[in-house]
Structures are given as structure tokens and as C-alpha cells.
């Protein structure tokens, strides 16, 4: 006769349980180190700002101390000065607008094709067997290797920059979407099938609604990848844009311009990421009820 091992109830230590029972604003500082414990908004913003400001202070201190060669590592003040000159005299706004257009166009083109394709790969094993090995094969090819072919196929106008960003994001997005769809609990699909749902109803009313939060996170992550391919895309006969300005500054060893361009791209990316997070909270508020 087989015996099952005894089960023990999960016991939460008294201090941790008492801290979790308190409102976020009254929880002790020790709750900051409790796994997955929520923190109040004030503590969150203090930590977030500290994470952004402390590296800048360390950079400024090293520059003031004299331990950095300004040719290779300019000071924050020099980068800020170059940023101001770029903004007031060298069309920074135009460069930002051109680069943003290229990134958004390449990203949207990827999403329009990758979302339905990933949905079918994640829903049907036959489509998965047909397309997933090919997608896995292509996604390991570096996007920069496609530049000569893109120039031959598309030319050197805006379409080529958008095509490079598309290539860099599309295949990763397809597989991530398919994985999000496969994570939908099988019990939900089986329950709908028991109630007589058709294939289209399974996708439209069960799989897609259940996968939507993960799909929006996938779009947020792949938007970041689209920005990382910007400099690669603007290698293709560009004469404007943030990536082009960075590459041009590299030729003349203008490291302050390089830093300014990188920081501007990072700030745009941070704003975009926060917009996606806000949209996620607004679209799926029930996921954030516990803090």
C-alpha cells in the first residue's frame, strides 16, 4: 500500500504577515526586501529616481576628479552643452522626428504581420510545425547582414531603413506572440470545446482575450528592440536621424555628440516604455489590484 508524503500548511512568519497586512504607506522599510511585497508609491519613485541620478552623479564626480580623458569620456556638462547646441542650432527635433518615424513604421509593420501569424502558430500545431523552424532559423541571422540585400531590393530611400528595423524585430515578435498564445491555460480551451465552441470562437473569445495582457507586454519589449536597430538602419545611405548623427560623430571622434545621441534615444525609449506600461494598467486593471 502506497502512502503519500504528509503535506504541511504554508506558514507565513508573524512579522512578515503583520507587515503585509499594513497599508503600503505604513509598511516598515524591511518590507522592501520581502519577495514580491508591494511598496508604496513614494518609495517606488525615490528608488526609481535614485537609480537614474546616482550613475550621473558618479559620472560627474569622475569627470571632476580628472580620471577621465574628455576625448573618450566627456563630462555630463559637456554632453549637456552639446545637446543644447544640437537642439538650438543643428535640428535635433528633426532628427528625433525622422528616427521616430522609421522606428514606429518598422515596428507597426512587424506587429501587423507578426500578431496574426504568431496567433496561428501558437494555436495550431500544424502551422507551428510548418513555420516555427523557419522562423527560428532566420531570427539568428544578424539584421546588419541583410543591409546589402535590402539596398538591392528596396533601394536607399526610407523604405530600406524601415525594412532593416522590420527584419530586426519581426521574427522575434512572431515567436514571442506564439509563446504568449501557448501559455493560455488548456483548461479554458477544453471548457469552451465542451460547450461547443467553433475554431473561430475559440480564437476570438477564449485564446485572444486570455493572451492580450502578455501580447501587450510583448509589443512593449519588441518596441525596445526596434530602437536598438535604429543605428543599424541608418547605416543605409542616411543623411538625417539620431543614428546617422551618432555614426557621423564617430568618424570625427565627437564623443560628446555620441553620448548626447545615445541619451536622447534612451529618453525616448523610456517615455515609450512608460506609455506602454500605463496602457497595460488602463487596459487590464484587475492585474494590479494587489499592488
Short mmCIF file of C-alpha atoms in Angstrom, two decimals:
data_model
loop_
_atom_site.label_atom_id
_atom_site.label_comp_id
_atom_site.label_asym_id
_atom_site.label_seq_id
_atom_site.Cartn_x
_atom_site.Cartn_y
_atom_site.Cartn_z
CA UNK A 1 0.00 0.00 0.00
CA UNK A 2 1.48 3.32 -1.10
CA UNK A 3 1.39 6.28 1.21
CA UNK A 4 1.60 9.88 0.14
CA UNK A 5 4.03 12.18 1.95
CA UNK A 6 2.42 14.37 4.58
CA UNK A 7 1.50 17.86 3.46
CA UNK A 8 2.27 20.86 5.61
CA UNK A 9 0.38 24.14 5.55
CA UNK A 10 2.25 27.21 4.37
CA UNK A 11 3.10 29.24 7.44
CA UNK A 12 3.95 32.89 7.00
CA UNK A 13 6.27 34.25 9.70
CA UNK A 14 4.42 36.57 12.02
CA UNK A 15 6.49 39.71 11.29
CA UNK A 16 6.10 39.27 7.52
CA UNK A 17 2.37 38.59 7.84
CA UNK A 18 1.88 41.66 10.02
CA UNK A 19 3.84 43.83 7.58
CA UNK A 20 1.81 42.57 4.62
CA UNK A 21 -1.41 43.37 6.48
CA UNK A 22 -0.50 47.03 6.85
CA UNK A 23 -1.38 49.63 4.19
CA UNK A 24 1.53 50.29 1.78
CA UNK A 25 2.21 53.73 3.25
CA UNK A 26 2.71 52.27 6.78
CA UNK A 27 4.80 49.22 5.96
CA UNK A 28 8.29 49.14 7.51
CA UNK A 29 11.43 49.53 5.45
CA UNK A 30 12.17 45.83 5.91
CA UNK A 31 9.25 45.11 3.57
CA UNK A 32 11.40 46.49 0.74
CA UNK A 33 13.36 43.22 0.92
CA UNK A 34 10.34 40.92 1.15
CA UNK A 35 9.94 38.86 -2.02
CA UNK A 36 7.19 40.34 -4.25
CA UNK A 37 5.92 42.56 -1.46
CA UNK A 38 4.29 45.77 -2.75
CA UNK A 39 5.85 49.11 -1.82
CA UNK A 40 4.21 52.49 -1.57
CA UNK A 41 4.37 54.98 -4.42
CA UNK A 42 6.72 57.35 -2.64
CA UNK A 43 9.31 54.64 -2.03
CA UNK A 44 9.00 53.48 -5.63
CA UNK A 45 9.67 56.93 -7.09
CA UNK A 46 12.52 57.63 -4.66
CA UNK A 47 14.21 54.38 -5.71
CA UNK A 48 13.49 54.97 -9.41
CA UNK A 49 14.95 58.49 -9.36
CA UNK A 50 17.94 57.26 -7.35
CA UNK A 51 18.63 54.61 -9.97
CA UNK A 52 18.70 57.31 -12.66
CA UNK A 53 20.51 60.06 -10.77
CA UNK A 54 23.24 58.13 -8.93
CA UNK A 55 25.05 56.95 -12.11
CA UNK A 56 25.02 60.55 -13.40
CA UNK A 57 26.48 61.80 -10.12
CA UNK A 58 29.20 59.14 -10.26
CA UNK A 59 29.97 60.12 -13.87
CA UNK A 60 30.17 63.81 -12.91
CA UNK A 61 32.41 63.02 -9.93
CA UNK A 62 34.83 61.03 -12.09
CA UNK A 63 34.95 63.84 -14.65
CA UNK A 64 35.59 66.46 -11.95
CA UNK A 65 38.25 64.31 -10.32
CA UNK A 66 40.15 64.21 -13.59
CA UNK A 67 40.24 60.47 -14.00
CA UNK A 68 38.55 60.56 -17.43
CA UNK A 69 40.03 61.63 -20.75
CA UNK A 70 37.44 64.05 -22.22
CA UNK A 71 38.32 62.83 -25.70
CA UNK A 72 36.96 59.39 -24.87
CA UNK A 73 34.64 60.12 -21.91
CA UNK A 74 33.27 63.69 -21.85
CA UNK A 75 31.76 65.16 -18.71
CA UNK A 76 28.00 65.41 -18.22
CA UNK A 77 28.30 69.19 -18.57
CA UNK A 78 29.98 68.81 -21.98
CA UNK A 79 27.30 66.39 -23.13
CA UNK A 80 24.56 68.73 -21.91
CA UNK A 81 26.22 71.62 -23.75
CA UNK A 82 26.41 69.60 -26.97
CA UNK A 83 22.77 68.60 -26.52
CA UNK A 84 21.77 72.29 -26.25
CA UNK A 85 23.75 73.24 -29.36
CA UNK A 86 22.22 70.30 -31.23
CA UNK A 87 18.75 71.35 -30.10
CA UNK A 88 19.07 75.06 -30.92
CA UNK A 89 21.36 75.04 -33.96
CA UNK A 90 21.55 71.58 -35.56
CA UNK A 91 17.94 70.39 -35.93
CA UNK A 92 17.72 67.87 -33.09
CA UNK A 93 13.91 67.92 -33.27
CA UNK A 94 14.02 66.99 -36.96
CA UNK A 95 16.46 64.16 -36.28
CA UNK A 96 14.22 62.86 -33.48
CA UNK A 97 11.13 63.05 -35.70
CA UNK A 98 12.80 61.21 -38.59
CA UNK A 99 14.18 58.44 -36.36
CA UNK A 100 10.88 58.06 -34.50
CA UNK A 101 9.03 57.73 -37.81
CA UNK A 102 11.40 54.99 -39.00
CA UNK A 103 11.18 53.05 -35.74
CA UNK A 104 7.40 53.30 -35.45
CA UNK A 105 6.86 52.39 -39.12
CA UNK A 106 9.12 49.32 -38.88
CA UNK A 107 7.57 48.28 -35.58
CA UNK A 108 3.97 48.65 -36.79
CA UNK A 109 4.72 46.73 -39.97
CA UNK A 110 6.17 43.92 -37.83
CA UNK A 111 3.20 43.93 -35.47
CA UNK A 112 0.57 43.88 -38.23
CA UNK A 113 2.07 40.70 -39.67
CA UNK A 114 3.54 39.04 -36.57
CA UNK A 115 0.44 39.21 -34.35
CA UNK A 116 -1.88 37.10 -36.55
CA UNK A 117 0.96 34.83 -37.64
CA UNK A 118 2.07 34.19 -34.06
CA UNK A 119 -1.56 33.64 -33.08
CA UNK A 120 -1.91 30.87 -35.67
CA UNK A 121 1.47 29.33 -34.79
CA UNK A 122 0.50 29.22 -31.12
CA UNK A 123 -3.00 27.88 -31.80
CA UNK A 124 -2.39 25.19 -34.43
CA UNK A 125 0.33 22.57 -34.15
CA UNK A 126 0.28 22.13 -37.95
CA UNK A 127 1.12 25.81 -38.51
CA UNK A 128 3.75 25.59 -35.76
CA UNK A 129 5.42 22.63 -37.48
CA UNK A 130 5.34 24.44 -40.82
CA UNK A 131 6.61 27.89 -39.83
CA UNK A 132 8.35 27.82 -36.43
CA UNK A 133 11.57 26.04 -37.55
CA UNK A 134 11.95 28.54 -40.42
CA UNK A 135 11.36 31.47 -38.08
CA UNK A 136 13.87 30.06 -35.58
CA UNK A 137 16.40 29.71 -38.39
CA UNK A 138 16.03 33.28 -39.69
CA UNK A 139 15.90 35.04 -36.33
CA UNK A 140 19.51 34.10 -35.58
CA UNK A 141 20.74 35.90 -38.69
CA UNK A 142 22.04 39.40 -37.81
CA UNK A 143 19.96 42.20 -39.29
CA UNK A 144 23.10 44.06 -40.38
CA UNK A 145 23.92 41.17 -42.73
CA UNK A 146 20.77 41.97 -44.71
CA UNK A 147 21.84 45.56 -45.48
CA UNK A 148 23.39 44.77 -48.92
CA UNK A 149 20.32 42.77 -49.93
CA UNK A 150 17.92 45.44 -48.66
CA UNK A 151 19.77 48.08 -50.67
CA UNK A 152 19.42 45.91 -53.79
CA UNK A 153 15.78 45.02 -53.21
CA UNK A 154 14.36 48.23 -51.71
CA UNK A 155 16.88 50.92 -52.63
CA UNK A 156 18.39 53.53 -50.34
CA UNK A 157 15.33 55.63 -49.50
CA UNK A 158 13.18 55.48 -46.36
CA UNK A 159 11.90 52.01 -47.21
CA UNK A 160 15.33 50.49 -46.64
CA UNK A 161 15.61 51.88 -43.10
CA UNK A 162 12.13 50.64 -42.24
CA UNK A 163 12.94 47.24 -43.75
CA UNK A 164 16.02 46.81 -41.54
CA UNK A 165 14.01 47.62 -38.39
CA UNK A 166 11.30 45.23 -39.60
CA UNK A 167 13.81 42.40 -40.10
CA UNK A 168 15.33 43.01 -36.68
CA UNK A 169 12.01 42.82 -34.82
CA UNK A 170 9.61 40.69 -36.87
CA UNK A 171 10.94 37.16 -36.33
CA UNK A 172 11.49 37.66 -32.61
CA UNK A 173 7.99 39.10 -32.28
CA UNK A 174 6.39 36.14 -34.09
CA UNK A 175 7.91 33.61 -31.70
CA UNK A 176 7.10 35.65 -28.60
CA UNK A 177 3.48 36.06 -29.70
CA UNK A 178 3.22 32.32 -30.37
CA UNK A 179 4.61 31.59 -26.91
CA UNK A 180 2.13 34.01 -25.31
CA UNK A 181 -0.71 32.18 -27.06
CA UNK A 182 0.58 28.77 -25.97
CA UNK A 183 0.55 29.93 -22.34
CA UNK A 184 -3.26 30.23 -22.39
CA UNK A 185 -4.43 27.51 -19.94
CA UNK A 186 -5.55 24.35 -21.72
CA UNK A 187 -8.46 24.08 -19.28
CA UNK A 188 -10.02 27.21 -20.77
CA UNK A 189 -9.79 25.84 -24.31
CA UNK A 190 -11.13 22.44 -23.27
CA UNK A 191 -14.05 24.01 -21.38
CA UNK A 192 -15.01 26.06 -24.44
CA UNK A 193 -14.76 22.99 -26.67
CA UNK A 194 -17.02 21.08 -24.27
CA UNK A 195 -19.61 23.83 -24.64
CA UNK A 196 -19.48 23.51 -28.43
CA UNK A 197 -17.29 26.48 -29.40
CA UNK A 198 -16.11 26.53 -33.00
CA UNK A 199 -12.47 27.08 -34.03
CA UNK A 200 -13.05 30.77 -34.75
CA UNK A 201 -14.87 31.21 -31.42
CA UNK A 202 -12.02 29.52 -29.57
CA UNK A 203 -9.55 32.02 -31.03
CA UNK A 204 -11.73 35.13 -30.81
CA UNK A 205 -13.42 34.55 -27.44
CA UNK A 206 -11.03 32.34 -25.46
CA UNK A 207 -7.41 32.40 -26.66
CA UNK A 208 -7.08 36.02 -27.77
CA UNK A 209 -8.75 37.63 -24.71
CA UNK A 210 -6.71 35.45 -22.35
CA UNK A 211 -3.43 36.27 -24.13
CA UNK A 212 -3.99 40.03 -24.50
CA UNK A 213 -2.03 41.14 -21.38
CA UNK A 214 1.00 39.08 -22.41
CA UNK A 215 0.71 40.28 -26.02
CA UNK A 216 0.84 43.92 -24.95
CA UNK A 217 3.96 43.19 -22.90
CA UNK A 218 5.49 41.52 -25.96
CA UNK A 219 4.80 44.65 -28.02
CA UNK A 220 6.44 46.77 -25.31
CA UNK A 221 9.58 44.64 -25.33
CA UNK A 222 9.89 44.45 -29.11
CA UNK A 223 9.45 48.21 -29.39
CA UNK A 224 12.68 48.45 -27.40
CA UNK A 225 14.37 46.14 -29.91
CA UNK A 226 13.14 48.36 -32.75
CA UNK A 227 15.01 51.30 -31.21
CA UNK A 228 18.20 49.24 -30.86
CA UNK A 229 18.17 48.59 -34.61
CA UNK A 230 17.87 52.30 -35.41
CA UNK A 231 21.63 52.94 -35.77
CA UNK A 232 21.96 49.83 -37.95
CA UNK A 233 19.06 51.00 -40.12
CA UNK A 234 20.57 54.45 -40.57
CA UNK A 235 23.77 52.95 -41.93
CA UNK A 236 21.90 52.68 -45.23
CA UNK A 237 22.68 55.94 -47.01
CA UNK A 238 21.02 58.15 -44.39
CA UNK A 239 21.58 61.88 -44.13
CA UNK A 240 19.39 62.57 -41.09
CA UNK A 241 18.27 60.93 -37.86
CA UNK A 242 19.76 60.23 -34.45
CA UNK A 243 21.60 57.11 -35.59
CA UNK A 244 23.11 58.96 -38.53
CA UNK A 245 24.28 61.77 -36.21
CA UNK A 246 25.92 59.21 -33.89
CA UNK A 247 27.71 57.50 -36.78
CA UNK A 248 28.87 60.82 -38.21
CA UNK A 249 30.18 61.91 -34.81
CA UNK A 250 32.11 58.64 -34.55
CA UNK A 251 34.07 59.50 -37.71
CA UNK A 252 35.21 62.82 -36.18
CA UNK A 253 35.70 61.46 -32.64
CA UNK A 254 32.95 63.73 -31.27
CA UNK A 255 32.19 61.62 -28.23
CA UNK A 256 30.04 64.32 -26.63
CA UNK A 257 27.66 64.12 -29.62
CA UNK A 258 27.69 60.31 -29.40
CA UNK A 259 26.72 60.44 -25.73
CA UNK A 260 24.06 63.08 -26.39
CA UNK A 261 22.51 60.95 -29.15
CA UNK A 262 22.55 57.80 -27.03
CA UNK A 263 20.92 59.62 -24.11
CA UNK A 264 18.22 61.11 -26.34
CA UNK A 265 17.40 57.64 -27.72
CA UNK A 266 17.30 56.30 -24.17
CA UNK A 267 14.93 59.06 -23.04
CA UNK A 268 12.58 58.46 -25.98
CA UNK A 269 12.68 54.74 -25.25
CA UNK A 270 11.98 55.31 -21.55
CA UNK A 271 8.98 57.51 -22.37
CA UNK A 272 7.67 54.91 -24.83
CA UNK A 273 8.11 52.11 -22.31
CA UNK A 274 6.25 54.03 -19.62
CA UNK A 275 3.44 54.75 -22.09
CA UNK A 276 3.10 51.01 -22.76
CA UNK A 277 3.07 50.29 -19.02
CA UNK A 278 0.35 52.91 -18.45
CA UNK A 279 -1.68 51.45 -21.30
CA UNK A 280 -1.30 47.99 -19.75
CA UNK A 281 -2.57 49.24 -16.40
CA UNK A 282 -5.52 51.01 -18.01
CA UNK A 283 -6.43 48.07 -20.25
CA UNK A 284 -6.07 45.33 -17.59
CA UNK A 285 -6.62 46.99 -14.18
CA UNK A 286 -7.55 43.71 -12.48
CA UNK A 287 -3.93 42.54 -12.79
CA UNK A 288 -2.84 45.36 -10.44
CA UNK A 289 -5.43 45.06 -7.69
CA UNK A 290 -2.84 43.67 -5.24
CA UNK A 291 -0.35 46.48 -5.71
#
